[in-house]
Amino acid sequence: MASDTSSSSAALSAVVAGALAAMKSAPTTDALKAALAQALGKKGELSILKASLGKITDADERREFGQLINSATEAITAASNERRSELENVERDAQIGRERLDITELLLAPSATQRQGRMHLVTQSTERLEDVFIGLGFQIAEGPEVESDFYNFEALNMPPSHPARSMWDTLFIDADPQGSVVLRTHTSPVQIRIMQEWPPPIYAIMPGRVFRRDTPDATHMPVFHQIEGLVIDKNITFADLAGTIEAFTQAFFGSDFTSRLRPSYFPFTEPSAEFDIRRPDGTWIELGGCGMVHPSVLQAGGLDPQEWSGFAFGFGIDRMAKERHGVGDLRDMYSNDVRFLGQFT
Ligand code: FA5
């Protein structure tokens, strides 16, 4: 028996020595895991020795060998924990190194003079849109982001408590009277400002930032961008609207794209439509809303509906840029990660 125990003890010492050496030299946490399994796993070397405990008939010797196995388990576990924390530090440092954005790099790099900042994807898209519409004979206008209830809703044919107001989850400014000042929920209020200020005929686009109580997700941001279009002239018809949308689609996206209008509802246009564009692969993307300017809106803008008619459209620039550049998630465009933003030139 005694010789059994001493041969088992020798085997145990060998297992412990081997395991400790394997732990110490494990190059990665995965290698460490494998070394630990080899020593302490279900079918590991120590389990095999443990199984031999039953063969020791002398109770004292069995207890003694059992204790040796327990201390061996503790020693191996402690060595593994120590090595794991060392390796985790090394691996974390390496990861930080890989993901580090060195903002001084731009100044220190020899090619510093060639590396330039770029405009944000949304700014680039807005400028490209402006170029296309200028080419179609439009002028550019802007309006305020903090807007009165009158321009954002009332003049757009939505008197107080009109149910269509709930189409826009509105952010209110603390003002007296309550609810009279909002962060504009769309660029449509600029239509009214332009009608009031510019003598017709009007061919204008109005890009800008808008705000809604929307939870950020892949296709929604609480702060995003729209571009509004407004045409006021004599004898403007729905065919002019459809033709303008199609001309824009081809000029902006390319001649292999086309557009369609689907019936919809907006209080400030009648009739109203959603407009979609078709990609060359045959799939459709919804871009925004449009329609013939409602007579009440012309009146709110100070124009005589008997004399003037027109159309308006509005669509989301961020979503359009997302589609055009194959961005999966709108939130990526606002994460301020230059590695992401630098892809778009
Ligand atoms: C409007 O805002 C109307 N003012 C559009 C309009 C103008 C209709 C002129 C008729 C005449 P709507 O709520 O559907 O419509 O928004 C227009 C576009 O804005 C949407 O198609 C979408 O592209 C974009 N959009 C809406 N909500 C968000 C959001 N939370 N994040 C990003 N884009 C959005």
Coordinates of C-alpha atoms and ligand atoms in Angstrom, one line a residue:
M1 CA 0.0 0.0 0.0
A2 CA 2.7 2.5 1.1
S3 CA 4.4 2.0 -2.3
D4 CA 1.0 2.7 -4.0
T5 CA 0.7 5.9 -2.1
S6 CA 4.2 7.0 -2.8
S7 CA 3.9 6.3 -6.5
S8 CA 0.6 8.3 -6.5
S9 CA 2.3 11.2 -4.6
A10 CA 5.0 11.2 -7.2
A11 CA 2.5 11.2 -10.0
L12 CA 0.6 14.1 -8.2
S13 CA 3.8 16.1 -7.9
A14 CA 4.5 15.6 -11.6
V15 CA 0.9 16.7 -12.5
V16 CA 1.2 19.8 -10.3
A17 CA 4.7 20.7 -11.7
G18 CA 3.5 20.2 -15.3
A19 CA 0.3 22.2 -14.7
L20 CA 2.1 25.1 -13.0
A21 CA 4.6 25.3 -15.8
A22 CA 1.9 25.1 -18.5
M23 CA 0.0 27.9 -16.7
K24 CA 3.0 30.1 -16.4
S25 CA 3.8 29.9 -20.0
A26 CA 0.3 30.0 -21.4
P27 CA 0.4 32.7 -24.1
T28 CA -3.3 33.5 -24.2
T29 CA -6.4 33.1 -22.0
D30 CA -7.6 30.4 -24.3
A31 CA -4.4 28.4 -23.9
L32 CA -4.7 28.9 -20.1
K33 CA -8.2 27.6 -20.2
A34 CA -7.0 24.5 -22.0
A35 CA -4.1 23.9 -19.6
L36 CA -6.6 24.3 -16.6
A37 CA -9.0 21.8 -18.2
Q38 CA -6.1 19.3 -18.7
A39 CA -5.2 19.5 -15.0
L40 CA -8.5 20.0 -13.3
G41 CA -11.2 19.1 -15.9
K42 CA -13.6 16.2 -15.5
K43 CA -11.3 13.9 -17.4
G44 CA -8.2 15.8 -16.3
E45 CA -5.0 14.5 -14.8
L46 CA -6.1 15.3 -11.2
S47 CA -9.5 13.7 -11.6
I48 CA -7.7 10.5 -12.7
L49 CA -5.6 10.6 -9.5
K50 CA -8.6 11.4 -7.4
A51 CA -10.3 8.2 -8.8
S52 CA -7.3 6.2 -7.5
L53 CA -8.1 7.4 -3.9
G54 CA -10.5 4.5 -3.5
K55 CA -7.8 2.0 -4.1
I56 CA -5.9 3.2 -1.0
T57 CA -7.1 0.9 1.8
D58 CA -5.3 2.5 4.7
A59 CA -7.7 5.3 6.0
D60 CA -4.8 7.6 7.2
E61 CA -3.0 7.3 3.9
R62 CA -6.2 7.9 2.0
R63 CA -6.9 11.0 4.1
E64 CA -3.4 12.2 3.6
F65 CA -3.4 11.7 -0.1
G66 CA -6.9 13.4 -0.3
Q67 CA -5.4 16.4 1.4
L68 CA -2.5 16.4 -1.0
I69 CA -4.9 16.4 -4.0
N70 CA -6.9 19.3 -2.4
S71 CA -3.8 21.4 -1.9
A72 CA -2.7 20.6 -5.5
T73 CA -6.1 21.7 -6.8
E74 CA -5.8 25.0 -4.8
A75 CA -2.2 25.6 -6.0
I76 CA -3.2 25.0 -9.7
T77 CA -6.4 27.2 -9.3
A78 CA -4.4 30.0 -7.7
A79 CA -1.7 29.8 -10.5
S80 CA -4.4 29.9 -13.1
N81 CA -6.1 32.9 -11.6
E82 CA -2.8 34.8 -11.3
R83 CA -2.0 34.0 -14.9
R84 CA -5.5 34.9 -16.1
S85 CA -5.3 38.3 -14.6
E86 CA -1.9 38.9 -16.2
L87 CA -3.1 37.8 -19.6
E88 CA -6.3 39.8 -19.4
N89 CA -4.3 42.9 -18.7
V90 CA -2.1 42.2 -21.7
E91 CA -5.0 41.4 -23.9
R92 CA -6.9 44.5 -22.7
D93 CA -3.9 46.7 -23.4
A94 CA -3.6 45.2 -26.9
Q95 CA -7.3 45.8 -27.5
I96 CA -7.0 49.4 -26.3
G97 CA -4.0 49.9 -28.5
R98 CA -5.8 48.5 -31.5
E99 CA -8.9 50.7 -31.0
R100 CA -7.1 53.8 -29.9
L101 CA -7.8 57.0 -31.8
D102 CA -4.6 59.0 -31.6
I103 CA -5.8 62.5 -32.2
T104 CA -2.2 63.8 -32.2
E105 CA -1.4 61.5 -35.0
L106 CA -2.8 64.0 -37.5
L107 CA -0.3 66.6 -36.4
L108 CA 2.7 64.2 -36.1
A109 CA 2.2 62.2 -39.3
P110 CA 4.7 63.1 -42.1
S111 CA 1.7 63.3 -44.4
A112 CA -0.1 65.8 -42.1
T113 CA -0.4 68.3 -44.9
Q114 CA -2.2 65.8 -47.1
R115 CA -4.7 64.7 -44.4
Q116 CA -7.7 66.9 -44.3
G117 CA -11.0 66.9 -42.4
R118 CA -14.1 66.0 -44.4
M119 CA -17.6 67.3 -44.2
H120 CA -20.1 65.2 -42.4
L121 CA -22.1 62.8 -44.6
V122 CA -25.3 64.8 -44.0
T123 CA -23.6 68.1 -44.9
Q124 CA -22.2 66.5 -48.1
S125 CA -25.6 65.2 -49.0
T126 CA -27.3 68.5 -48.3
E127 CA -24.8 70.3 -50.6
R128 CA -25.3 67.8 -53.3
L129 CA -29.1 68.2 -53.0
E130 CA -28.7 71.9 -53.2
D131 CA -26.6 71.6 -56.4
V132 CA -29.2 69.4 -58.1
F133 CA -32.1 71.7 -57.2
I134 CA -30.1 74.8 -58.2
G135 CA -29.6 73.1 -61.5
L136 CA -33.4 72.7 -61.8
G137 CA -33.8 76.4 -61.2
F138 CA -34.5 76.5 -57.4
Q139 CA -33.3 79.0 -54.9
I140 CA -32.2 78.1 -51.3
A141 CA -33.9 79.5 -48.2
E142 CA -33.6 78.9 -44.5
G143 CA -35.9 79.4 -41.5
P144 CA -35.5 79.3 -37.7
E145 CA -35.2 76.1 -35.7
V146 CA -37.1 77.5 -32.8
E147 CA -40.5 78.2 -34.3
S148 CA -43.9 79.5 -33.2
D149 CA -46.9 77.3 -33.0
F150 CA -48.4 79.5 -35.8
Y151 CA -45.7 78.6 -38.4
N152 CA -45.1 75.0 -37.4
F153 CA -48.8 74.1 -37.2
E154 CA -51.5 76.7 -37.5
A155 CA -50.5 78.3 -40.8
L156 CA -50.1 74.8 -42.1
N157 CA -53.8 74.2 -41.8
M158 CA -53.6 72.7 -38.3
P159 CA -55.5 74.9 -35.9
P160 CA -55.1 74.2 -32.1
S161 CA -56.2 70.7 -31.2
H162 CA -56.3 69.6 -34.8
P163 CA -55.8 65.8 -34.6
A164 CA -53.1 65.8 -37.3
R165 CA -50.7 67.6 -34.9
S166 CA -50.1 64.3 -33.3
M167 CA -48.4 63.1 -36.5
W168 CA -45.4 65.0 -35.1
D169 CA -44.1 64.2 -31.5
T170 CA -43.3 67.8 -30.6
L171 CA -40.7 69.2 -28.3
F172 CA -41.9 72.4 -26.7
I173 CA -39.9 75.4 -25.5
D174 CA -40.8 76.7 -22.0
A175 CA -42.8 79.8 -23.1
D176 CA -45.7 81.9 -22.2
P177 CA -48.4 80.9 -23.1
Q178 CA -47.5 77.2 -22.8
G179 CA -47.2 75.5 -26.1
S180 CA -46.8 78.6 -28.2
V181 CA -43.1 78.0 -29.0
V182 CA -41.7 74.7 -30.4
L183 CA -38.6 73.2 -31.8
R184 CA -39.8 72.9 -35.4
T185 CA -40.9 69.3 -36.2
H186 CA -40.4 69.7 -39.9
T187 CA -39.1 72.2 -42.5
S188 CA -42.7 73.0 -43.7
P189 CA -43.0 76.2 -41.6
V190 CA -40.4 77.8 -43.9
Q191 CA -42.9 77.5 -46.7
I192 CA -45.1 80.1 -45.0
R193 CA -42.2 82.4 -44.2
I194 CA -41.1 82.3 -47.8
M195 CA -44.6 83.0 -49.2
Q196 CA -44.8 85.9 -46.8
E197 CA -41.5 87.3 -47.8
W198 CA -40.9 86.5 -51.5
P199 CA -43.1 87.8 -54.2
P200 CA -44.2 84.8 -56.4
P201 CA -43.3 83.0 -58.6
I202 CA -41.4 81.0 -56.0
Y203 CA -39.0 78.0 -56.7
A204 CA -37.3 77.3 -53.4
I205 CA -35.7 74.6 -51.4
M206 CA -35.3 74.9 -47.6
P207 CA -32.9 72.4 -46.0
G208 CA -32.5 72.3 -42.2
R209 CA -32.5 70.6 -38.8
V210 CA -35.7 69.4 -37.3
F211 CA -36.6 67.9 -33.9
R212 CA -39.0 65.3 -32.7
R213 CA -39.6 63.3 -29.5
D214 CA -38.5 60.1 -31.4
T215 CA -36.4 57.4 -29.7
P216 CA -33.1 56.8 -31.6
D217 CA -33.1 53.6 -33.6
A218 CA -31.7 52.4 -37.0
T219 CA -34.1 54.8 -38.9
H220 CA -35.0 57.5 -36.4
M221 CA -33.1 60.3 -34.7
P222 CA -34.6 62.9 -32.4
V223 CA -32.6 65.5 -34.3
F224 CA -32.4 65.0 -38.0
H225 CA -32.5 66.9 -41.3
Q226 CA -35.1 67.6 -43.9
I227 CA -35.2 69.4 -47.2
E228 CA -38.4 71.2 -48.1
G229 CA -39.3 72.2 -51.7
L230 CA -41.9 74.8 -52.6
V231 CA -43.1 75.9 -56.0
I232 CA -45.7 78.7 -56.4
D233 CA -46.6 79.9 -59.9
K234 CA -49.6 80.2 -62.2
N235 CA -51.3 77.0 -63.3
I236 CA -49.1 74.6 -61.4
T237 CA -50.5 71.1 -61.6
F238 CA -49.8 67.7 -60.0
A239 CA -48.1 66.7 -63.2
D240 CA -45.5 69.4 -62.5
L241 CA -44.9 68.0 -59.0
A242 CA -44.5 64.4 -60.4
G243 CA -42.2 65.7 -63.1
T244 CA -40.0 67.7 -60.7
I245 CA -39.7 64.7 -58.3
E246 CA -38.7 62.4 -61.3
A247 CA -36.1 65.0 -62.6
F248 CA -34.6 65.3 -59.1
T249 CA -34.5 61.5 -58.7
Q250 CA -32.6 61.0 -61.9
A251 CA -30.3 63.9 -61.4
F252 CA -29.4 63.0 -57.8
F253 CA -29.4 59.2 -57.8
G254 CA -28.7 58.5 -61.5
S255 CA -30.7 57.7 -64.6
D256 CA -31.3 54.1 -63.5
F257 CA -33.5 55.3 -60.6
T258 CA -37.1 56.3 -61.0
S259 CA -39.8 57.6 -58.7
R260 CA -43.5 57.0 -57.9
L261 CA -46.2 58.8 -55.9
R262 CA -48.6 57.1 -53.5
P263 CA -51.8 58.7 -52.1
S264 CA -51.3 60.0 -48.5
Y265 CA -52.4 62.6 -46.2
F266 CA -50.9 65.9 -44.9
P267 CA -53.1 68.7 -43.7
F268 CA -51.1 71.3 -45.7
T269 CA -51.4 69.7 -49.1
E270 CA -54.4 68.5 -51.1
P271 CA -54.1 66.1 -52.7
S272 CA -51.1 64.6 -50.8
A273 CA -48.7 61.8 -51.6
E274 CA -45.7 59.9 -50.3
F275 CA -43.0 59.6 -52.8
D276 CA -40.7 56.6 -53.3
I277 CA -37.8 56.0 -55.5
R278 CA -36.9 52.7 -57.2
R279 CA -33.4 51.3 -57.0
P280 CA -31.9 49.6 -60.1
D281 CA -32.5 46.3 -58.3
G282 CA -36.2 47.0 -58.3
T283 CA -36.7 47.7 -54.6
W284 CA -38.5 50.8 -53.5
I285 CA -37.3 53.3 -50.8
E286 CA -39.8 55.8 -49.2
L287 CA -38.2 59.3 -49.3
G288 CA -40.9 61.7 -48.0
G289 CA -44.2 63.5 -48.5
C290 CA -45.5 66.0 -51.1
G291 CA -48.7 67.4 -52.6
M292 CA -50.4 70.5 -54.0
V293 CA -50.3 73.4 -51.5
H294 CA -53.6 73.7 -49.7
P295 CA -55.6 76.9 -50.5
S296 CA -55.7 77.7 -46.7
V297 CA -51.9 77.5 -46.6
L298 CA -51.6 79.9 -49.6
Q299 CA -53.9 82.3 -47.7
A300 CA -51.8 82.0 -44.6
G301 CA -48.8 82.9 -46.7
G302 CA -50.6 86.0 -48.0
L303 CA -51.3 84.6 -51.5
D304 CA -54.6 84.5 -53.4
P305 CA -55.5 80.8 -54.2
Q306 CA -57.5 82.0 -57.2
E307 CA -54.4 83.5 -58.7
W308 CA -51.6 81.2 -57.5
S309 CA -51.2 77.5 -57.2
G310 CA -48.2 75.3 -56.2
F311 CA -46.8 72.2 -54.9
A312 CA -44.5 71.3 -51.9
F313 CA -42.4 68.3 -50.9
G314 CA -40.3 67.4 -47.9
F315 CA -38.0 64.5 -47.2
G316 CA -35.5 63.3 -44.7
I317 CA -31.8 63.9 -45.7
D318 CA -30.3 61.6 -43.1
R319 CA -32.4 58.6 -44.3
M320 CA -31.7 59.4 -47.9
A321 CA -27.9 59.5 -47.2
K322 CA -28.3 56.3 -45.3
E323 CA -29.9 54.6 -48.3
R324 CA -27.5 56.2 -50.8
H325 CA -24.4 55.1 -49.0
G326 CA -25.7 51.8 -47.6
V327 CA -25.3 52.8 -44.0
G328 CA -27.1 50.2 -41.8
D329 CA -28.0 52.4 -38.8
L330 CA -28.7 56.2 -38.6
R331 CA -27.0 56.3 -35.2
D332 CA -23.6 55.4 -36.7
M333 CA -23.8 58.8 -38.5
Y334 CA -23.9 60.6 -35.2
S335 CA -21.4 58.5 -33.2
N336 CA -18.6 61.0 -34.2
D337 CA -16.2 58.1 -35.0
V338 CA -13.8 59.5 -37.6
R339 CA -13.0 56.0 -38.8
F340 CA -16.7 55.6 -39.9
L341 CA -17.2 59.2 -41.1
G342 CA -13.9 59.2 -43.0
Q343 CA -15.2 56.6 -45.4
F344 CA -17.5 59.1 -47.2
T345 CA -15.8 61.5 -49.5
Ligands
FA5_1 C1 -43.3 65.7 -43.0 O1 -42.5 66.1 -42.1 C2 -43.9 66.7 -43.9 N1 -43.6 68.0 -43.5 C3 -43.4 66.4 -45.3 C4 -44.1 67.2 -46.4 C5 -43.6 68.4 -46.8 C6 -45.3 66.7 -46.9 C7 -44.3 69.1 -47.8 C8 -46.0 67.4 -47.8 C9 -45.5 68.6 -48.3 P1 -43.0 63.2 -42.4 O2 -43.3 63.3 -40.9 O3 -43.5 62.0 -43.1 O4 -43.5 64.4 -43.2 O5 -41.4 63.3 -42.5 C10 -40.8 63.3 -43.8 C11 -39.5 62.5 -43.8 O6 -38.7 62.8 -42.7 C12 -39.8 61.0 -43.6 O7 -40.2 60.4 -44.8 C13 -38.4 60.5 -43.2 O8 -37.6 60.4 -44.3 C14 -37.9 61.6 -42.4 N2 -38.0 61.4 -40.9 C15 -39.2 61.4 -40.2 N3 -38.9 61.1 -38.9 C16 -37.6 60.9 -38.8 C17 -36.6 60.6 -37.7 N4 -37.1 60.5 -36.4 N5 -35.3 60.4 -38.0 C18 -34.9 60.6 -39.3 N6 -35.7 60.8 -40.3 C19 -37.0 61.0 -40.1

